[in-house]
PDB file of C-alpha atoms and ligand atoms in Angstrom:
ATOM      1  CA  MET A   1      -0.028   0.266  -0.273  1.00 51.00           C
ATOM      2  CA  SER A   2       1.295   3.305  -0.882  1.00 50.00           C
ATOM      3  CA  ALA A   3       1.497   5.657   1.999  1.00 60.00           C
ATOM      4  CA  LYS A   4       1.622   8.648   0.083  1.00 77.00           C
ATOM      5  CA  PHE A   5      -1.592  10.339   0.484  1.00 88.00           C
ATOM      6  CA  ASN A   6      -3.986  10.973  -3.065  1.00 88.00           C
ATOM      7  CA  PRO A   7      -6.023  14.109  -2.385  1.00 90.00           C
ATOM      8  CA  GLU A   8      -8.077  13.372  -5.525  1.00 89.00           C
ATOM      9  CA  LYS A   9      -9.077   9.687  -4.315  1.00 86.00           C
ATOM     10  CA  PHE A  10      -9.503  11.164  -1.164  1.00 91.00           C
ATOM     11  CA  GLN A  11     -12.118  13.346  -2.227  1.00 90.00           C
ATOM     12  CA  GLU A  12     -14.185  11.458  -4.712  1.00 88.00           C
ATOM     13  CA  GLY A  13     -15.503   9.207  -2.136  1.00 89.00           C
ATOM     14  CA  LEU A  14     -16.133  11.567   0.438  1.00 96.00           C
ATOM     15  CA  LYS A  15     -19.653  11.806   1.449  1.00 96.00           C
ATOM     16  CA  THR A  16     -19.620  15.053   3.456  1.00 97.00           C
ATOM     17  CA  LYS A  17     -21.967  17.966   2.565  1.00 97.00           C
ATOM     18  CA  LEU A  18     -19.342  20.346   4.172  1.00 98.00           C
ATOM     19  CA  PHE A  19     -16.479  19.313   5.463  1.00 98.00           C
ATOM     20  CA  GLY A  20     -13.378  18.739   3.338  1.00 97.00           C
ATOM     21  CA  LYS A  21     -15.255  20.004  -0.036  1.00 94.00           C
ATOM     22  CA  TYR A  22     -12.489  22.775  -0.154  1.00 96.00           C
ATOM     23  CA  LEU A  23      -9.686  21.006   0.114  1.00 97.00           C
ATOM     24  CA  PHE A  24      -6.094  22.426   0.635  1.00 98.00           C
ATOM     25  CA  PHE A  25      -2.925  20.145   0.527  1.00 97.00           C
ATOM     26  CA  SER A  26       0.607  20.404   0.805  1.00 97.00           C
ATOM     27  CA  ARG A  27       3.534  18.286   0.829  1.00 96.00           C
ATOM     28  CA  GLU A  28       4.973  20.055   3.423  1.00 98.00           C
ATOM     29  CA  VAL A  29       3.815  23.294   5.817  1.00 98.00           C
ATOM     30  CA  ALA A  30       4.948  24.302   9.215  1.00 98.00           C
ATOM     31  CA  SER A  31       1.720  24.049  11.043  1.00 98.00           C
ATOM     32  CA  THR A  32      -1.817  23.094   9.106  1.00 98.00           C
ATOM     33  CA  ASN A  33      -3.381  25.038  11.973  1.00 98.00           C
ATOM     34  CA  ASP A  34      -1.421  28.503  10.638  1.00 98.00           C
ATOM     35  CA  TRP A  35      -2.251  27.278   7.195  1.00 98.00           C
ATOM     36  CA  ALA A  36      -5.806  27.278   7.874  1.00 98.00           C
ATOM     37  CA  LYS A  37      -5.918  30.744   9.754  1.00 98.00           C
ATOM     38  CA  GLU A  38      -4.234  32.372   7.098  1.00 98.00           C
ATOM     39  CA  LEU A  39      -6.881  30.939   4.791  1.00 98.00           C
ATOM     40  CA  GLU A  40      -9.691  32.003   6.675  1.00 98.00           C
ATOM     41  CA  ALA A  41      -8.819  35.337   6.756  1.00 97.00           C
ATOM     42  CA  LEU A  42      -8.546  35.138   3.124  1.00 98.00           C
ATOM     43  CA  GLY A  43     -12.293  34.301   3.509  1.00 97.00           C
ATOM     44  CA  ALA A  44     -12.161  30.321   3.308  1.00 98.00           C
ATOM     45  CA  PRO A  45     -15.533  29.314   3.995  1.00 98.00           C
ATOM     46  CA  GLU A  46     -16.575  26.722   6.963  1.00 98.00           C
ATOM     47  CA  GLY A  47     -15.799  23.298   6.792  1.00 98.00           C
ATOM     48  CA  THR A  48     -12.408  24.045   4.680  1.00 98.00           C
ATOM     49  CA  VAL A  49     -10.003  21.402   5.605  1.00 98.00           C
ATOM     50  CA  VAL A  50      -6.067  22.105   4.968  1.00 98.00           C
ATOM     51  CA  MET A  51      -3.905  19.218   5.014  1.00 98.00           C
ATOM     52  CA  ALA A  52       0.162  18.320   4.645  1.00 98.00           C
ATOM     53  CA  GLU A  53       2.344  15.202   4.385  1.00 97.00           C
ATOM     54  CA  THR A  54       4.323  16.884   7.143  1.00 97.00           C
ATOM     55  CA  GLN A  55       4.796  19.615   9.221  1.00 98.00           C
ATOM     56  CA  THR A  56       7.952  21.630   9.992  1.00 98.00           C
ATOM     57  CA  ALA A  57       6.721  23.373  13.315  1.00 98.00           C
ATOM     58  CA  GLY A  58       3.517  21.339  14.038  1.00 98.00           C
ATOM     59  CA  ARG A  59       2.509  22.784  18.022  1.00 97.00           C
ATOM     60  CA  GLY A  60       0.623  20.824  20.340  1.00 97.00           C
ATOM     61  CA  ARG A  61      -0.859  21.844  23.180  1.00 94.00           C
ATOM     62  CA  PHE A  62       0.445  24.796  25.867  1.00 92.00           C
ATOM     63  CA  GLY A  63       2.834  25.663  22.890  1.00 92.00           C
ATOM     64  CA  ARG A  64       4.710  22.249  22.404  1.00 94.00           C
ATOM     65  CA  ARG A  65       6.290  21.194  19.905  1.00 95.00           C
ATOM     66  CA  TRP A  66       4.014  18.275  17.439  1.00 97.00           C
ATOM     67  CA  PHE A  67       6.372  15.817  15.907  1.00 96.00           C
ATOM     68  CA  SER A  68       4.833  15.191  11.962  1.00 97.00           C
ATOM     69  CA  PRO A  69       6.989  12.851   9.730  1.00 97.00           C
ATOM     70  CA  LYS A  70       5.867  11.738   6.659  1.00 96.00           C
ATOM     71  CA  GLY A  71       2.647   9.245   7.104  1.00 97.00           C
ATOM     72  CA  GLY A  72       0.611  10.658   9.620  1.00 97.00           C
ATOM     73  CA  LEU A  73      -2.788  12.334   8.994  1.00 98.00           C
ATOM     74  CA  TRP A  74      -2.166  15.862   9.689  1.00 98.00           C
ATOM     75  CA  PHE A  75      -4.811  18.160   8.926  1.00 98.00           C
ATOM     76  CA  SER A  76      -6.944  21.520   9.963  1.00 98.00           C
ATOM     77  CA  LEU A  77     -10.670  22.511   9.399  1.00 98.00           C
ATOM     78  CA  ILE A  78     -12.113  25.815   9.750  1.00 98.00           C
ATOM     79  CA  LEU A  79     -15.569  26.153  11.395  1.00 98.00           C
ATOM     80  CA  LYS A  80     -17.672  29.149  12.445  1.00 98.00           C
ATOM     81  CA  PRO A  81     -20.130  28.352  14.862  1.00 96.00           C
ATOM     82  CA  MET A  82     -22.305  30.840  17.168  1.00 94.00           C
ATOM     83  CA  LEU A  83     -20.271  30.058  20.375  1.00 95.00           C
ATOM     84  CA  ARG A  84     -18.902  32.111  23.141  1.00 94.00           C
ATOM     85  CA  PRO A  85     -15.264  31.374  23.183  1.00 95.00           C
ATOM     86  CA  GLU A  86     -15.189  28.989  26.576  1.00 93.00           C
ATOM     87  CA  GLU A  87     -17.600  27.018  24.760  1.00 95.00           C
ATOM     88  CA  THR A  88     -15.109  26.029  22.013  1.00 95.00           C
ATOM     89  CA  VAL A  89     -13.644  23.209  24.296  1.00 96.00           C
ATOM     90  CA  LYS A  90     -16.737  21.022  23.111  1.00 97.00           C
ATOM     91  CA  LEU A  91     -15.266  21.153  19.739  1.00 98.00           C
ATOM     92  CA  VAL A  92     -11.992  18.984  20.923  1.00 98.00           C
ATOM     93  CA  PHE A  93     -14.480  16.485  22.449  1.00 98.00           C
ATOM     94  CA  LEU A  94     -16.314  16.675  19.166  1.00 98.00           C
ATOM     95  CA  ALA A  95     -13.508  15.566  17.192  1.00 98.00           C
ATOM     96  CA  SER A  96     -12.050  13.651  19.698  1.00 98.00           C
ATOM     97  CA  LEU A  97     -15.244  11.169  20.038  1.00 98.00           C
ATOM     98  CA  ALA A  98     -15.037  11.247  15.991  1.00 98.00           C
ATOM     99  CA  ALA A  99     -11.253  10.086  16.147  1.00 98.00           C
ATOM    100  CA  THR A 100     -11.927   7.521  18.955  1.00 98.00           C
ATOM    101  CA  GLU A 101     -14.921   5.979  16.679  1.00 98.00           C
ATOM    102  CA  THR A 102     -12.868   6.103  13.702  1.00 98.00           C
ATOM    103  CA  LEU A 103     -10.299   4.143  14.906  1.00 98.00           C
ATOM    104  CA  ARG A 104     -12.788   1.446  16.887  1.00 98.00           C
ATOM    105  CA  GLY A 105     -14.557   1.026  13.719  1.00 98.00           C
ATOM    106  CA  LEU A 106     -12.099   0.662  10.536  1.00 98.00           C
ATOM    107  CA  TYR A 107      -9.363  -1.075  12.803  1.00 98.00           C
ATOM    108  CA  GLY A 108     -11.035  -3.044  15.475  1.00 98.00           C
ATOM    109  CA  LEU A 109      -8.879  -0.829  18.420  1.00 98.00           C
ATOM    110  CA  LYS A 110      -9.795  -0.535  21.696  1.00 98.00           C
ATOM    111  CA  ALA A 111      -9.541   3.331  21.511  1.00 98.00           C
ATOM    112  CA  GLU A 112     -10.052   5.544  24.213  1.00 98.00           C
ATOM    113  CA  THR A 113     -10.774   9.316  24.925  1.00 98.00           C
ATOM    114  CA  LYS A 114      -8.409  10.847  27.478  1.00 97.00           C
ATOM    115  CA  TRP A 115      -9.692  14.431  28.686  1.00 97.00           C
ATOM    116  CA  PRO A 116      -9.595  17.070  27.066  1.00 94.00           C
ATOM    117  CA  ASN A 117      -7.947  16.340  23.729  1.00 95.00           C
ATOM    118  CA  ASP A 118      -6.551  12.946  23.412  1.00 97.00           C
ATOM    119  CA  VAL A 119      -7.213   9.703  21.875  1.00 98.00           C
ATOM    120  CA  LEU A 120      -5.460   6.731  23.272  1.00 98.00           C
ATOM    121  CA  VAL A 121      -4.463   2.951  22.610  1.00 98.00           C
ATOM    122  CA  ASP A 122      -3.265   0.646  25.193  1.00 96.00           C
ATOM    123  CA  GLY A 123      -2.353   3.990  27.173  1.00 95.00           C
ATOM    124  CA  ARG A 124      -0.330   5.618  24.693  1.00 97.00           C
ATOM    125  CA  LYS A 125      -1.488   8.029  22.683  1.00 97.00           C
ATOM    126  CA  VAL A 126      -2.331   7.961  18.664  1.00 98.00           C
ATOM    127  CA  CYS A 127      -4.147  11.529  18.401  1.00 98.00           C
ATOM    128  CA  GLY A 128      -4.251  14.736  19.180  1.00 98.00           C
ATOM    129  CA  ILE A 129      -6.422  17.795  19.027  1.00 98.00           C
ATOM    130  CA  LEU A 130      -5.642  21.068  19.154  1.00 97.00           C
ATOM    131  CA  SER A 131      -8.394  24.145  18.777  1.00 97.00           C
ATOM    132  CA  GLU A 132      -7.594  27.533  18.519  1.00 97.00           C
ATOM    133  CA  MET A 133     -10.090  30.599  17.793  1.00 96.00           C
ATOM    134  CA  LYS A 134     -10.350  33.965  15.986  1.00 96.00           C
ATOM    135  CA  THR A 135     -12.663  36.205  18.587  1.00 95.00           C
ATOM    136  CA  THR A 136     -14.629  39.407  18.604  1.00 90.00           C
ATOM    137  CA  GLY A 137     -15.534  40.504  22.016  1.00 87.00           C
ATOM    138  CA  GLU A 138     -18.149  37.393  23.273  1.00 91.00           C
ATOM    139  CA  ARG A 139     -17.970  35.774  19.804  1.00 92.00           C
ATOM    140  CA  VAL A 140     -16.109  33.231  18.107  1.00 95.00           C
ATOM    141  CA  GLU A 141     -15.653  34.050  14.983  1.00 96.00           C
ATOM    142  CA  CYS A 142     -13.530  31.046  13.599  1.00 97.00           C
ATOM    143  CA  ALA A 143     -12.459  28.073  15.476  1.00 98.00           C
ATOM    144  CA  ILE A 144      -9.699  26.140  13.805  1.00 98.00           C
ATOM    145  CA  ILE A 145      -9.598  22.321  14.534  1.00 98.00           C
ATOM    146  CA  GLY A 146      -6.106  20.443  13.923  1.00 98.00           C
ATOM    147  CA  VAL A 147      -5.856  16.869  14.265  1.00 98.00           C
ATOM    148  CA  GLY A 148      -3.207  14.805  14.523  1.00 98.00           C
ATOM    149  CA  VAL A 149      -3.215  11.303  13.967  1.00 98.00           C
ATOM    150  CA  ASN A 150      -0.026   9.043  14.492  1.00 98.00           C
ATOM    151  CA  ALA A 151      -0.694   6.519  11.240  1.00 98.00           C
ATOM    152  CA  ASN A 152       1.503   5.240   8.837  1.00 97.00           C
ATOM    153  CA  PHE A 153       5.315   5.100  10.693  1.00 97.00           C
ATOM    154  CA  ASP A 154       6.978   3.002  13.203  1.00 96.00           C
ATOM    155  CA  VAL A 155       7.191   4.121  16.278  1.00 95.00           C
ATOM    156  CA  GLU A 156      10.473   2.356  17.334  1.00 94.00           C
ATOM    157  CA  SER A 157      12.262   3.640  14.652  1.00 94.00           C
ATOM    158  CA  THR A 158      10.606   7.597  14.114  1.00 94.00           C
ATOM    159  CA  PHE A 159      10.202   8.703  17.901  1.00 94.00           C
ATOM    160  CA  SER A 160      12.385   9.538  20.632  1.00 93.00           C
ATOM    161  CA  GLN A 161      12.840   8.120  23.409  1.00 94.00           C
ATOM    162  CA  GLU A 162      10.647  10.295  25.226  1.00 91.00           C
ATOM    163  CA  LEU A 163       7.815   9.920  22.984  1.00 93.00           C
ATOM    164  CA  LYS A 164       7.669   6.059  22.604  1.00 93.00           C
ATOM    165  CA  ALA A 165       7.047   6.082  26.282  1.00 92.00           C
ATOM    166  CA  TYR A 166       3.714   7.818  25.854  1.00 92.00           C
ATOM    167  CA  ALA A 167       2.819   7.752  22.293  1.00 97.00           C
ATOM    168  CA  THR A 168       2.141   5.028  19.753  1.00 98.00           C
ATOM    169  CA  SER A 169       0.672   5.063  16.066  1.00 98.00           C
ATOM    170  CA  LEU A 170      -1.413   3.021  13.938  1.00 98.00           C
ATOM    171  CA  GLN A 171       1.245   1.137  12.151  1.00 98.00           C
ATOM    172  CA  THR A 172       2.865   0.034  15.397  1.00 98.00           C
ATOM    173  CA  LEU A 173      -0.147  -1.162  16.983  1.00 98.00           C
ATOM    174  CA  LEU A 174      -1.306  -3.146  13.876  1.00 98.00           C
ATOM    175  CA  GLY A 175       1.840  -4.309  12.379  1.00 98.00           C
ATOM    176  CA  LYS A 176       0.997  -2.765   8.868  1.00 98.00           C
ATOM    177  CA  GLN A 177       0.059   0.572   7.175  1.00 97.00           C
ATOM    178  CA  VAL A 178      -3.521   1.684   6.868  1.00 97.00           C
ATOM    179  CA  ALA A 179      -4.827   3.579   3.379  1.00 96.00           C
ATOM    180  CA  LEU A 180      -4.745   7.355   4.783  1.00 96.00           C
ATOM    181  CA  GLU A 181      -7.508   8.547   2.354  1.00 96.00           C
ATOM    182  CA  GLU A 182      -9.987   5.814   3.932  1.00 96.00           C
ATOM    183  CA  LEU A 183      -8.994   6.615   7.364  1.00 97.00           C
ATOM    184  CA  PHE A 184      -9.278  10.801   7.102  1.00 97.00           C
ATOM    185  CA  ARG A 185     -12.507  10.036   4.681  1.00 97.00           C
ATOM    186  CA  VAL A 186     -14.457   8.325   7.861  1.00 98.00           C
ATOM    187  CA  LEU A 187     -12.661  10.669  10.435  1.00 98.00           C
ATOM    188  CA  LEU A 188     -14.101  13.353   8.561  1.00 98.00           C
ATOM    189  CA  GLU A 189     -17.443  12.259   8.107  1.00 98.00           C
ATOM    190  CA  LYS A 190     -17.596  11.384  11.418  1.00 98.00           C
ATOM    191  CA  MET A 191     -16.405  14.718  12.652  1.00 98.00           C
ATOM    192  CA  GLU A 192     -19.142  16.248  10.437  1.00 98.00           C
ATOM    193  CA  SER A 193     -22.182  14.426  11.542  1.00 98.00           C
ATOM    194  CA  PHE A 194     -21.189  15.143  15.254  1.00 98.00           C
ATOM    195  CA  TYR A 195     -21.119  18.728  14.195  1.00 98.00           C
ATOM    196  CA  MET A 196     -24.614  18.870  12.936  1.00 98.00           C
ATOM    197  CA  GLY A 197     -25.516  16.808  15.581  1.00 98.00           C
ATOM    198  CA  PHE A 198     -24.008  19.207  18.253  1.00 98.00           C
ATOM    199  CA  LEU A 199     -25.204  22.624  16.591  1.00 97.00           C
ATOM    200  CA  THR A 200     -29.148  20.792  16.362  1.00 97.00           C
ATOM    201  CA  GLU A 201     -29.147  19.036  19.128  1.00 97.00           C
ATOM    202  CA  GLY A 202     -26.240  20.553  21.701  1.00 97.00           C
ATOM    203  CA  PHE A 203     -23.519  18.836  23.833  1.00 98.00           C
ATOM    204  CA  THR A 204     -25.001  16.352  26.001  1.00 98.00           C
ATOM    205  CA  GLN A 205     -25.350  13.409  23.680  1.00 98.00           C
ATOM    206  CA  ILE A 206     -21.615  13.991  21.862  1.00 98.00           C
ATOM    207  CA  LEU A 207     -20.644  14.192  25.797  1.00 98.00           C
ATOM    208  CA  GLU A 208     -22.181  11.023  26.792  1.00 98.00           C
ATOM    209  CA  LYS A 209     -20.739   9.312  23.890  1.00 98.00           C
ATOM    210  CA  TRP A 210     -17.455  10.481  24.492  1.00 98.00           C
ATOM    211  CA  LYS A 211     -17.529   9.309  28.388  1.00 98.00           C
ATOM    212  CA  SER A 212     -18.219   5.860  27.585  1.00 98.00           C
ATOM    213  CA  TYR A 213     -15.071   5.619  25.716  1.00 98.00           C
ATOM    214  CA  ALA A 214     -13.108   7.421  28.717  1.00 97.00           C
ATOM    215  CA  SER A 215     -11.521   4.929  31.149  1.00 94.00           C
ATOM    216  CA  PHE A 216     -10.196   7.233  33.458  1.00 96.00           C
ATOM    217  CA  LEU A 217     -13.439   8.596  35.019  1.00 97.00           C
ATOM    218  CA  GLY A 218     -13.386   6.747  38.271  1.00 97.00           C
ATOM    219  CA  SER A 219      -9.711   6.139  38.613  1.00 96.00           C
ATOM    220  CA  LYS A 220      -6.921   8.419  40.596  1.00 96.00           C
ATOM    221  CA  VAL A 221      -5.485  10.953  38.393  1.00 97.00           C
ATOM    222  CA  GLU A 222      -2.777  13.589  38.606  1.00 96.00           C
ATOM    223  CA  VAL A 223      -3.471  16.775  36.709  1.00 96.00           C
ATOM    224  CA  SER A 224      -1.199  19.616  36.110  1.00 94.00           C
ATOM    225  CA  SER A 225      -3.488  22.550  36.266  1.00 92.00           C
ATOM    226  CA  GLU A 226      -2.453  26.627  35.384  1.00 89.00           C
ATOM    227  CA  GLY A 227       1.395  26.086  37.043  1.00 91.00           C
ATOM    228  CA  GLU A 228      -0.831  23.984  40.202  1.00 93.00           C
ATOM    229  CA  LYS A 229      -0.432  19.743  40.575  1.00 95.00           C
ATOM    230  CA  LEU A 230      -3.231  18.302  41.691  1.00 96.00           C
ATOM    231  CA  GLU A 231      -4.126  14.806  42.645  1.00 96.00           C
ATOM    232  CA  GLY A 232      -7.326  12.870  42.754  1.00 97.00           C
ATOM    233  CA  THR A 233     -10.210  10.692  41.822  1.00 97.00           C
ATOM    234  CA  ALA A 234     -11.600  11.610  38.018  1.00 97.00           C
ATOM    235  CA  LEU A 235     -15.131  11.876  38.954  1.00 98.00           C
ATOM    236  CA  ASP A 236     -16.628  13.222  35.811  1.00 98.00           C
ATOM    237  CA  VAL A 237     -16.605  15.949  33.130  1.00 98.00           C
ATOM    238  CA  ASP A 238     -19.187  17.987  32.803  1.00 98.00           C
ATOM    239  CA  ARG A 239     -21.338  20.044  30.625  1.00 97.00           C
ATOM    240  CA  ASP A 240     -18.753  22.669  30.152  1.00 97.00           C
ATOM    241  CA  GLY A 241     -15.905  20.146  29.809  1.00 97.00           C
ATOM    242  CA  ALA A 242     -14.421  20.964  32.828  1.00 97.00           C
ATOM    243  CA  LEU A 243     -12.818  17.577  34.793  1.00 97.00           C
ATOM    244  CA  VAL A 244     -14.678  17.464  38.184  1.00 98.00           C
ATOM    245  CA  LEU A 245     -11.611  16.045  40.602  1.00 97.00           C
ATOM    246  CA  ARG A 246     -12.344  14.940  44.284  1.00 98.00           C
ATOM    247  CA  LEU A 247      -9.100  16.103  45.613  1.00 97.00           C
ATOM    248  CA  GLU A 248      -7.371  13.782  48.542  1.00 93.00           C
ATOM    249  CA  ASP A 249      -8.880  16.069  51.536  1.00 96.00           C
ATOM    250  CA  GLY A 250     -12.446  15.156  49.979  1.00 96.00           C
ATOM    251  CA  SER A 251     -13.038  18.558  48.311  1.00 98.00           C
ATOM    252  CA  VAL A 252     -14.291  18.453  44.990  1.00 98.00           C
ATOM    253  CA  ARG A 253     -12.793  20.635  42.067  1.00 97.00           C
ATOM    254  CA  ARG A 254     -13.519  21.397  38.749  1.00 97.00           C
ATOM    255  CA  VAL A 255     -10.612  22.092  36.020  1.00 96.00           C
ATOM    256  CA  PHE A 256     -11.008  23.711  32.810  1.00 95.00           C
ATOM    257  CA  VAL A 257      -7.113  23.475  31.465  1.00 93.00           C
ATOM    258  CA  GLY A 258      -5.095  21.081  32.210  1.00 93.00           C
ATOM    259  CA  GLU A 259      -2.959  17.570  31.556  1.00 91.00           C
ATOM    260  CA  LEU A 260      -4.321  14.465  32.985  1.00 93.00           C
ATOM    261  CA  SER A 261      -2.095  11.316  33.721  1.00 89.00           C
ATOM    262  CA  LEU A 262      -3.285   8.036  35.469  1.00 83.00           C
ATOM    263  CA  LYS A 263      -1.797   7.463  39.078  1.00 74.00           C
ATOM    264  CA  TYR A 264      -0.798   3.953  39.316  1.00 59.00           C
TER     265      TYR A 264
HETATM  266  C1  LIG B   1      -2.136  17.892  21.329  1.00 66.87           C
HETATM  267  O1  LIG B   1      -2.224  16.844  21.812  1.00 66.87           O
HETATM  268  O2  LIG B   1      -1.383  18.621  22.206  1.00 66.87           O
HETATM  269  C2  LIG B   1      -2.419  18.638  20.047  1.00 66.87           C
HETATM  270  C3  LIG B   1      -1.627  18.244  18.887  1.00 66.87           C
HETATM  271  C4  LIG B   1      -2.443  18.473  17.608  1.00 66.87           C
HETATM  272  C5  LIG B   1      -1.479  18.004  16.546  1.00 66.87           C
HETATM  273  C6  LIG B   1      -2.149  18.678  15.010  1.00 66.87           C
HETATM  274  S1  LIG B   1      -1.138  18.088  13.824  1.00 66.87           S
HETATM  275  C7  LIG B   1      -2.039  18.969  12.557  1.00 66.87           C
HETATM  276  C8  LIG B   1      -2.506  20.789  13.472  1.00 66.87           C
HETATM  277  N1  LIG B   1      -1.353  21.345  12.997  1.00 66.87           N
HETATM  278  C9  LIG B   1      -0.743  21.859  14.099  1.00 66.87           C
HETATM  279  O3  LIG B   1       0.459  22.304  14.323  1.00 66.87           O
HETATM  280  N2  LIG B   1      -1.085  20.363  15.012  1.00 66.87           N
HETATM  281  C10 LIG B   1      -2.575  20.428  14.666  1.00 66.87           C
END
């Protein structure tokens, strides 16, 4: 199977109404999120997707570097929902739910969601989501949803020792490469269907599904949040997307921003 992404083959079979109808593809960019922002400023409509074979300055949350070698699925989607800035986190849930169900449905992997933006298989990260937005006052003008799936590269020969400890790839998990066009198509179709559902029916049904794949709920966790280290039990994720933690002194705390790791 060719690991080279074929944009025509991808668009031919795409069954979405909006997502990916405008597709920009490049062999290499700095970051697809930055490229999507530039295109949006030039008038690109909602549903525009940009994708690259490699990123030279791929970004993760908290400004971290996102390693983006050839073979991965690196793309960003432009959305223009009527949301307040604090609600855009819901788009991250919707995207990670779509990725989780895609990996389960296509490859039979036991993919799980991890608060707030990760998709894990066997405890290792296989997909991350980065949402960025442009706002005017209390209104979101556009949200850029960047999605990275570690797909067709071998972790052993590609990742640093540090990365190997907490991340993996589809190729390593499955022992073979996957068809990137199919992966991307199914993922985008799911994202669109969840997005339309979210706009018409609200966030609850997305969140409930997302939680059904969240095995960290009920476990002891450690959360780094805005310079603080919190330890406790992950009780829930509430309708604002906040993690509800029972701290060791018995008090309950809602955490809006942070990084969660399981405590064994
Ligand atoms: C994270 O887990 O910290 C988020 C990672 C998001 C990576 C994707 S790859 C496509 C898009 N472009 C970027 O620069 N980042 C996102």
